[in-house]
mmCIF file of C-alpha atoms and ligand atoms in Angstrom:
data_model
loop_
_atom_site.group_PDB
_atom_site.id
_atom_site.type_symbol
_atom_site.label_atom_id
_atom_site.label_comp_id
_atom_site.label_asym_id
_atom_site.label_seq_id
_atom_site.Cartn_x
_atom_site.Cartn_y
_atom_site.Cartn_z
ATOM 1 C CA MET I 69 -35.732 11.136 -1.766
ATOM 2 C CA GLU I 70 -33.465 14.075 -2.938
ATOM 3 C CA PRO I 71 -30.146 12.915 -5.268
ATOM 4 C CA THR I 72 -26.906 13.385 -3.317
ATOM 5 C CA ARG I 73 -23.500 13.152 -4.412
ATOM 6 C CA THR I 74 -20.457 11.432 -2.976
ATOM 7 C CA GLU I 75 -16.563 10.298 -3.815
ATOM 8 C CA ALA I 76 -16.864 6.822 -4.300
ATOM 9 C CA ILE I 77 -14.567 3.679 -4.967
ATOM 10 C CA VAL I 78 -15.995 0.845 -7.227
ATOM 11 C CA LEU I 79 -16.031 -2.430 -5.514
ATOM 12 C CA ALA I 80 -17.542 -4.996 -7.900
ATOM 13 C CA ALA I 81 -20.371 -4.688 -10.561
ATOM 14 C CA MET I 82 -22.673 -7.144 -12.255
ATOM 15 C CA ASP I 83 -24.962 -7.530 -15.120
ATOM 16 C CA TYR I 84 -28.609 -7.143 -13.949
ATOM 17 C CA ARG I 85 -31.802 -7.650 -16.039
ATOM 18 C CA GLU I 86 -31.489 -6.555 -19.664
ATOM 19 C CA SER I 87 -30.121 -3.155 -19.701
ATOM 20 C CA ASP I 88 -28.803 -2.327 -15.839
ATOM 21 C CA ARG I 89 -26.037 -3.139 -13.615
ATOM 22 C CA ILE I 90 -25.597 -3.435 -9.994
ATOM 23 C CA VAL I 91 -22.938 -2.034 -8.158
ATOM 24 C CA THR I 92 -21.415 -2.304 -5.083
ATOM 25 C CA LEU I 93 -19.771 1.163 -4.031
ATOM 26 C CA PHE I 94 -17.637 2.317 -1.282
ATOM 27 C CA THR I 95 -18.475 5.580 -0.574
ATOM 28 C CA LEU I 96 -16.655 8.390 1.406
ATOM 29 C CA GLN I 97 -19.965 9.503 2.702
ATOM 30 C CA TYR I 98 -21.789 6.809 3.450
ATOM 31 C CA GLY I 99 -19.622 4.030 3.836
ATOM 32 C CA LYS I 100 -20.684 0.762 2.022
ATOM 33 C CA LEU I 101 -23.972 0.484 -0.778
ATOM 34 C CA ARG I 102 -25.043 -1.286 -3.384
ATOM 35 C CA GLY I 103 -26.839 0.296 -6.457
ATOM 36 C CA VAL I 104 -28.632 0.054 -9.333
ATOM 37 C CA ALA I 105 -27.486 1.842 -12.383
ATOM 38 C CA LYS I 106 -30.517 1.574 -14.649
ATOM 39 C CA GLY I 107 -29.654 1.435 -18.703
ATOM 40 C CA ALA I 108 -25.713 1.060 -17.634
ATOM 41 C CA LYS I 109 -25.455 -2.045 -19.382
ATOM 42 C CA ARG I 110 -27.433 -0.733 -22.512
ATOM 43 C CA SER I 111 -26.350 2.455 -23.218
ATOM 44 C CA ALA I 112 -22.801 4.025 -22.815
ATOM 45 C CA ARG I 113 -24.050 7.525 -22.305
ATOM 46 C CA ARG I 114 -24.897 7.906 -18.540
ATOM 47 C CA PHE I 115 -22.305 5.938 -17.023
ATOM 48 C CA GLY I 116 -19.716 4.941 -19.553
ATOM 49 C CA PRO I 117 -16.725 3.374 -18.143
ATOM 50 C CA ALA I 118 -17.450 4.416 -14.564
ATOM 51 C CA LEU I 119 -18.770 1.187 -13.111
ATOM 52 C CA GLU I 120 -15.903 -0.812 -13.576
ATOM 53 C CA PRO I 121 -14.544 -2.684 -10.688
ATOM 54 C CA PHE I 122 -11.666 -0.198 -8.798
ATOM 55 C CA ALA I 123 -12.378 2.723 -11.060
ATOM 56 C CA ARG I 124 -12.696 6.175 -8.437
ATOM 57 C CA ILE I 125 -15.946 8.749 -9.331
ATOM 58 C CA ASP I 126 -18.261 11.379 -8.342
ATOM 59 C CA VAL I 127 -21.314 9.526 -8.056
ATOM 60 C CA GLU I 128 -25.111 11.180 -7.985
ATOM 61 C CA LEU I 129 -27.824 8.721 -6.238
ATOM 62 C CA VAL I 130 -30.243 8.504 -4.350
ATOM 63 C CA VAL I 131 -29.650 6.593 -1.187
ATOM 64 C CA ARG I 132 -32.055 3.807 -0.006
ATOM 65 C CA GLU I 133 -31.717 0.992 2.705
ATOM 66 C CA GLY I 134 -31.194 -2.448 0.080
ATOM 67 C CA LEU I 135 -30.947 -0.883 -3.176
ATOM 68 C CA SER I 136 -29.973 2.594 -3.685
ATOM 69 C CA SER I 137 -30.116 4.005 -7.190
ATOM 70 C CA LEU I 138 -27.435 5.453 -9.060
ATOM 71 C CA ARG I 139 -28.515 8.718 -11.333
ATOM 72 C CA GLY I 140 -24.865 9.457 -13.024
ATOM 73 C CA ALA I 141 -20.852 9.002 -12.601
ATOM 74 C CA ASP I 142 -18.193 10.879 -12.948
ATOM 75 C CA ILE I 143 -14.758 9.303 -13.513
ATOM 76 C CA VAL I 144 -12.009 10.523 -11.151
ATOM 77 C CA THR I 145 -9.282 8.286 -12.320
ATOM 78 C CA LEU I 146 -9.577 4.664 -13.841
ATOM 79 C CA TYR I 147 -6.194 4.137 -12.874
ATOM 80 C CA PRO I 148 -4.808 3.508 -16.062
ATOM 81 C CA GLY I 149 -1.659 2.559 -14.828
ATOM 82 C CA ILE I 150 -3.108 -0.183 -12.919
ATOM 83 C CA ARG I 151 -4.910 -1.759 -15.900
ATOM 84 C CA ARG I 152 -2.084 -2.277 -18.426
ATOM 85 C CA ASP I 153 -0.408 -4.441 -15.706
ATOM 86 C CA LEU I 154 -1.764 -7.426 -14.824
ATOM 87 C CA ARG I 155 -0.598 -8.007 -11.547
ATOM 88 C CA ALA I 156 -1.550 -4.551 -10.435
ATOM 89 C CA ILE I 157 -5.008 -5.316 -11.729
ATOM 90 C CA GLY I 158 -4.791 -8.760 -9.582
ATOM 91 C CA LEU I 159 -3.582 -6.453 -6.361
ATOM 92 C CA ALA I 160 -6.211 -3.938 -6.686
ATOM 93 C CA GLY I 161 -8.686 -6.565 -7.385
ATOM 94 C CA TYR I 162 -7.727 -8.233 -4.197
ATOM 95 C CA ALA I 163 -8.041 -5.140 -2.171
ATOM 96 C CA VAL I 164 -11.825 -4.037 -3.838
ATOM 97 C CA GLU I 165 -13.122 -7.677 -2.715
ATOM 98 C CA LEU I 166 -11.297 -7.704 0.781
ATOM 99 C CA VAL I 167 -13.020 -4.230 1.296
ATOM 100 C CA ASP I 168 -16.208 -5.575 0.332
ATOM 101 C CA ARG I 169 -16.011 -8.683 2.362
ATOM 102 C CA TYR I 170 -14.759 -7.175 5.549
ATOM 103 C CA LEU I 171 -16.748 -4.315 5.435
ATOM 104 C CA PRO I 172 -20.522 -4.126 6.995
ATOM 105 C CA ASP I 173 -22.900 -2.010 4.606
ATOM 106 C CA GLY I 174 -23.843 1.293 5.819
ATOM 107 C CA ALA I 175 -20.649 2.312 7.932
ATOM 108 C CA PRO I 176 -19.075 5.331 6.762
ATOM 109 C CA THR I 177 -14.954 4.370 7.619
ATOM 110 C CA PRO I 178 -13.255 7.637 5.898
ATOM 111 C CA ARG I 179 -10.073 5.737 7.153
ATOM 112 C CA LEU I 180 -10.123 3.074 5.222
ATOM 113 C CA PHE I 181 -11.241 5.211 2.173
ATOM 114 C CA ARG I 182 -8.224 7.130 2.600
ATOM 115 C CA LEU I 183 -6.549 4.082 2.687
ATOM 116 C CA LEU I 184 -7.617 1.556 0.021
ATOM 117 C CA SER I 185 -7.526 5.166 -2.441
ATOM 118 C CA SER I 186 -3.667 5.630 -1.368
ATOM 119 C CA TYR I 187 -3.280 2.051 -2.176
ATOM 120 C CA LEU I 188 -4.893 2.165 -5.566
ATOM 121 C CA GLU I 189 -2.408 4.972 -6.277
ATOM 122 C CA ARG I 190 0.838 3.390 -5.240
ATOM 123 C CA LEU I 191 -0.685 0.473 -7.414
ATOM 124 C CA ASP I 192 -1.094 2.726 -10.489
ATOM 125 C CA GLN I 193 2.143 4.739 -10.113
ATOM 126 C CA GLY I 194 4.643 2.117 -10.592
ATOM 127 C CA GLU I 195 5.857 -1.642 -9.755
ATOM 128 C CA PRO I 196 3.299 -3.199 -7.897
ATOM 129 C CA LEU I 197 5.327 -4.393 -4.624
ATOM 130 C CA PRO I 198 5.025 -7.371 -2.061
ATOM 131 C CA SER I 199 5.592 -4.952 1.040
ATOM 132 C CA ASP I 200 2.734 -2.503 -0.470
ATOM 133 C CA ARG I 201 0.229 -5.432 -0.326
ATOM 134 C CA ARG I 202 1.537 -6.019 3.486
ATOM 135 C CA PHE I 203 1.320 -2.507 4.396
ATOM 136 C CA PHE I 204 -2.208 -2.674 3.293
ATOM 137 C CA GLU I 205 -3.231 -5.235 4.771
ATOM 138 C CA ALA I 206 -1.830 -4.265 8.177
ATOM 139 C CA ASN I 207 -3.509 -1.096 8.576
ATOM 140 C CA PHE I 208 -6.834 -2.569 6.622
ATOM 141 C CA LEU I 209 -7.276 -4.646 9.915
ATOM 142 C CA ASN I 210 -5.687 -2.129 12.164
ATOM 143 C CA ILE I 211 -8.734 0.351 11.160
ATOM 144 C CA LEU I 212 -11.217 -2.490 11.465
ATOM 145 C CA GLY I 213 -9.848 -3.128 14.621
ATOM 146 C CA TYR I 214 -8.106 -6.102 14.085
ATOM 147 C CA ARG I 215 -4.755 -4.981 15.176
ATOM 148 C CA ILE I 216 -1.781 -7.504 15.151
ATOM 149 C CA SER I 217 -0.933 -7.557 18.683
ATOM 150 C CA LEU I 218 2.913 -7.009 18.774
ATOM 151 C CA ASP I 219 4.025 -7.066 22.572
ATOM 152 C CA HIS I 220 1.984 -10.052 24.119
ATOM 153 C CA CYS I 221 1.359 -13.613 23.269
ATOM 154 C CA ALA I 222 -2.218 -13.843 22.431
ATOM 155 C CA SER I 223 -2.221 -16.844 24.599
ATOM 156 C CA CYS I 224 -0.800 -16.385 27.891
ATOM 157 C CA GLY I 225 -0.231 -12.778 27.646
ATOM 158 C CA VAL I 226 3.863 -12.666 28.423
ATOM 159 C CA GLU I 227 5.146 -9.555 27.336
ATOM 160 C CA LEU I 228 7.342 -9.959 24.444
ATOM 161 C CA PRO I 229 10.157 -7.928 23.810
ATOM 162 C CA ALA I 230 11.358 -6.530 20.553
ATOM 163 C CA THR I 231 14.490 -9.352 20.123
ATOM 164 C CA ALA I 232 11.492 -12.027 21.436
ATOM 165 C CA GLU I 233 11.236 -14.928 18.913
ATOM 166 C CA ARG I 234 7.528 -14.715 18.082
ATOM 167 C CA ARG I 235 5.258 -17.632 16.426
ATOM 168 C CA ALA I 236 2.079 -16.997 13.951
ATOM 169 C CA GLY I 237 -0.627 -19.139 15.768
ATOM 170 C CA ALA I 238 -3.912 -20.255 13.571
ATOM 171 C CA SER I 239 -5.772 -17.216 13.064
ATOM 172 C CA GLY I 240 -2.591 -14.619 12.261
ATOM 173 C CA MET I 241 -2.020 -13.782 15.880
ATOM 174 C CA ILE I 242 1.094 -13.414 17.598
ATOM 175 C CA LEU I 243 2.081 -16.060 20.161
ATOM 176 C CA CYS I 244 5.425 -16.446 22.685
ATOM 177 C CA ALA I 245 7.940 -19.486 20.837
ATOM 178 C CA SER I 246 6.103 -22.195 24.272
ATOM 179 C CA CYS I 247 2.380 -21.460 23.005
ATOM 180 C CA GLY I 248 3.067 -21.563 19.184
ATOM 181 C CA ARG I 249 5.772 -24.372 19.639
ATOM 182 C CA TYR I 250 4.378 -25.508 15.990
ATOM 183 C CA GLY I 251 3.530 -21.996 14.747
ATOM 184 C CA ALA I 252 5.828 -20.571 11.866
ATOM 185 C CA SER I 253 8.430 -18.153 13.049
ATOM 186 C CA VAL I 254 8.030 -14.779 13.009
ATOM 187 C CA GLY I 255 11.531 -12.956 13.798
ATOM 188 C CA PRO I 256 12.484 -9.303 15.298
ATOM 189 C CA GLU I 257 12.748 -7.888 11.895
ATOM 190 C CA ALA I 258 9.570 -8.417 10.662
ATOM 191 C CA ALA I 259 7.776 -7.833 14.080
ATOM 192 C CA ALA I 260 9.244 -4.447 14.026
ATOM 193 C CA LEU I 261 8.617 -3.883 10.621
ATOM 194 C CA LEU I 262 5.119 -4.515 11.090
ATOM 195 C CA GLY I 263 5.125 -2.135 14.191
ATOM 196 C CA ARG I 264 6.457 0.521 11.540
ATOM 197 C CA CYS I 265 3.675 -0.081 8.901
ATOM 198 C CA LEU I 266 1.031 0.943 11.549
ATOM 199 C CA ALA I 267 3.146 4.034 12.982
ATOM 200 C CA THR I 268 3.021 5.354 9.477
ATOM 201 C CA GLY I 269 0.693 6.322 6.913
ATOM 202 C CA ARG I 270 2.664 6.731 4.282
ATOM 203 C CA PHE I 271 3.222 3.493 0.952
ATOM 204 C CA GLY I 272 6.706 2.996 0.639
ATOM 205 C CA ALA I 273 7.790 3.917 4.097
ATOM 206 C CA VAL I 274 7.940 -0.097 5.008
ATOM 207 C CA LEU I 275 10.228 -2.095 2.664
ATOM 208 C CA PHE I 276 10.416 -5.934 4.481
ATOM 209 C CA SER I 277 13.228 -7.936 3.517
ATOM 210 C CA PRO I 278 12.169 -11.260 1.486
ATOM 211 C CA GLN I 279 12.556 -13.314 4.782
ATOM 212 C CA SER I 280 10.324 -10.669 6.586
ATOM 213 C CA LEU I 281 8.163 -10.529 4.036
ATOM 214 C CA ARG I 282 7.273 -13.958 4.155
ATOM 215 C CA GLU I 283 7.043 -14.398 7.637
ATOM 216 C CA ALA I 284 4.766 -11.184 7.998
ATOM 217 C CA GLY I 285 2.677 -13.074 5.030
ATOM 218 C CA THR I 286 1.796 -16.036 6.798
ATOM 219 C CA LEU I 287 0.831 -13.843 10.031
ATOM 220 C CA LEU I 288 -1.141 -11.474 7.858
ATOM 221 C CA ASP I 289 -2.826 -14.057 5.373
ATOM 222 C CA GLY I 290 -4.155 -16.038 8.684
ATOM 223 C CA ALA I 291 -5.358 -12.850 10.523
ATOM 224 C CA ILE I 292 -7.660 -11.919 7.474
ATOM 225 C CA ALA I 293 -8.573 -15.609 6.671
ATOM 226 C CA ALA I 294 -9.695 -15.850 10.174
ATOM 227 C CA HIS I 295 -12.503 -13.185 9.643
ATOM 228 C CA LEU I 296 -13.741 -14.631 6.836
ATOM 229 C CA THR I 297 -16.245 -18.019 6.138
ATOM 230 C CA ARG I 298 -15.016 -18.237 2.525
ATOM 231 C CA PRO I 299 -11.680 -17.652 0.473
ATOM 232 C CA LEU I 300 -11.472 -14.474 -1.216
ATOM 233 C CA ASN I 301 -11.960 -15.158 -5.153
ATOM 234 C CA SER I 302 -9.195 -12.697 -6.276
ATOM 235 C CA LEU I 303 -7.030 -14.631 -4.083
ATOM 236 C CA VAL I 304 -6.759 -17.461 -6.612
ATOM 237 C CA PHE I 305 -5.863 -15.322 -9.487
ATOM 238 C CA LEU I 306 -3.225 -13.476 -7.184
ATOM 239 C CA LYS I 307 -1.461 -16.550 -6.482
ATOM 240 C CA GLN I 308 -1.466 -17.250 -9.958
ATOM 241 C CA ILE I 309 0.190 -14.424 -11.193
ATOM 242 C CA GLU I 310 2.699 -13.331 -7.934
ATOM 243 C CA PRO I 311 5.769 -15.049 -7.078
ATOM 244 C CA ASP I 312 5.802 -16.016 -3.509
HETATM 245 ZN ZN1 ZN D 536 2.854 -17.581 25.744
#
């Protein structure tokens, strides 16, 4: 097969055999794939630091089912601003692990590629904001078909007006106050801001207050965990460095 070029974000990388590296890439054109970079561990000439997690690269590869073969890679950006800041590193690591764990192999998802690159750019440019993390998560779930329904109770189906008191059900569903008696409260402000996250594609357009951030966070954490069979490794690190 002929080699082809595509833009990609490195989701994960590990050493393989004596001198190779196996990388998981989120490519713009082919979706998620795993590939082997021969000699990448021994010789820095061909790949250099291009195969570090969350690097954005222009990669030349032969796409195969199972394991693709990387021929070379040019760095678009390593996001140096992220790599200078421990919290930004934690958040970027979390974002790429989330994509790695949720996305099936070989499903091109350009909207998700744009969302992930926008988030990495945002983290690269400045102070990592908790609001941006929640903005990323809400849109991430939406793009993958797990949009949180804010307007109706997920159990009884009753319509929830803007001013209604909502509750977070197990697995991050929105419930009415009666179905979700024991769930954490999701107030009208948190619900409205979550709705705005889905209505705009721009980071920085939505800023949560401390209370709405907590409420939206509980809901989103539940929704994300609901579709995973084991917890995310990066969350452990993130919890150590991120104040709640
Ligand atoms: Zn209900």
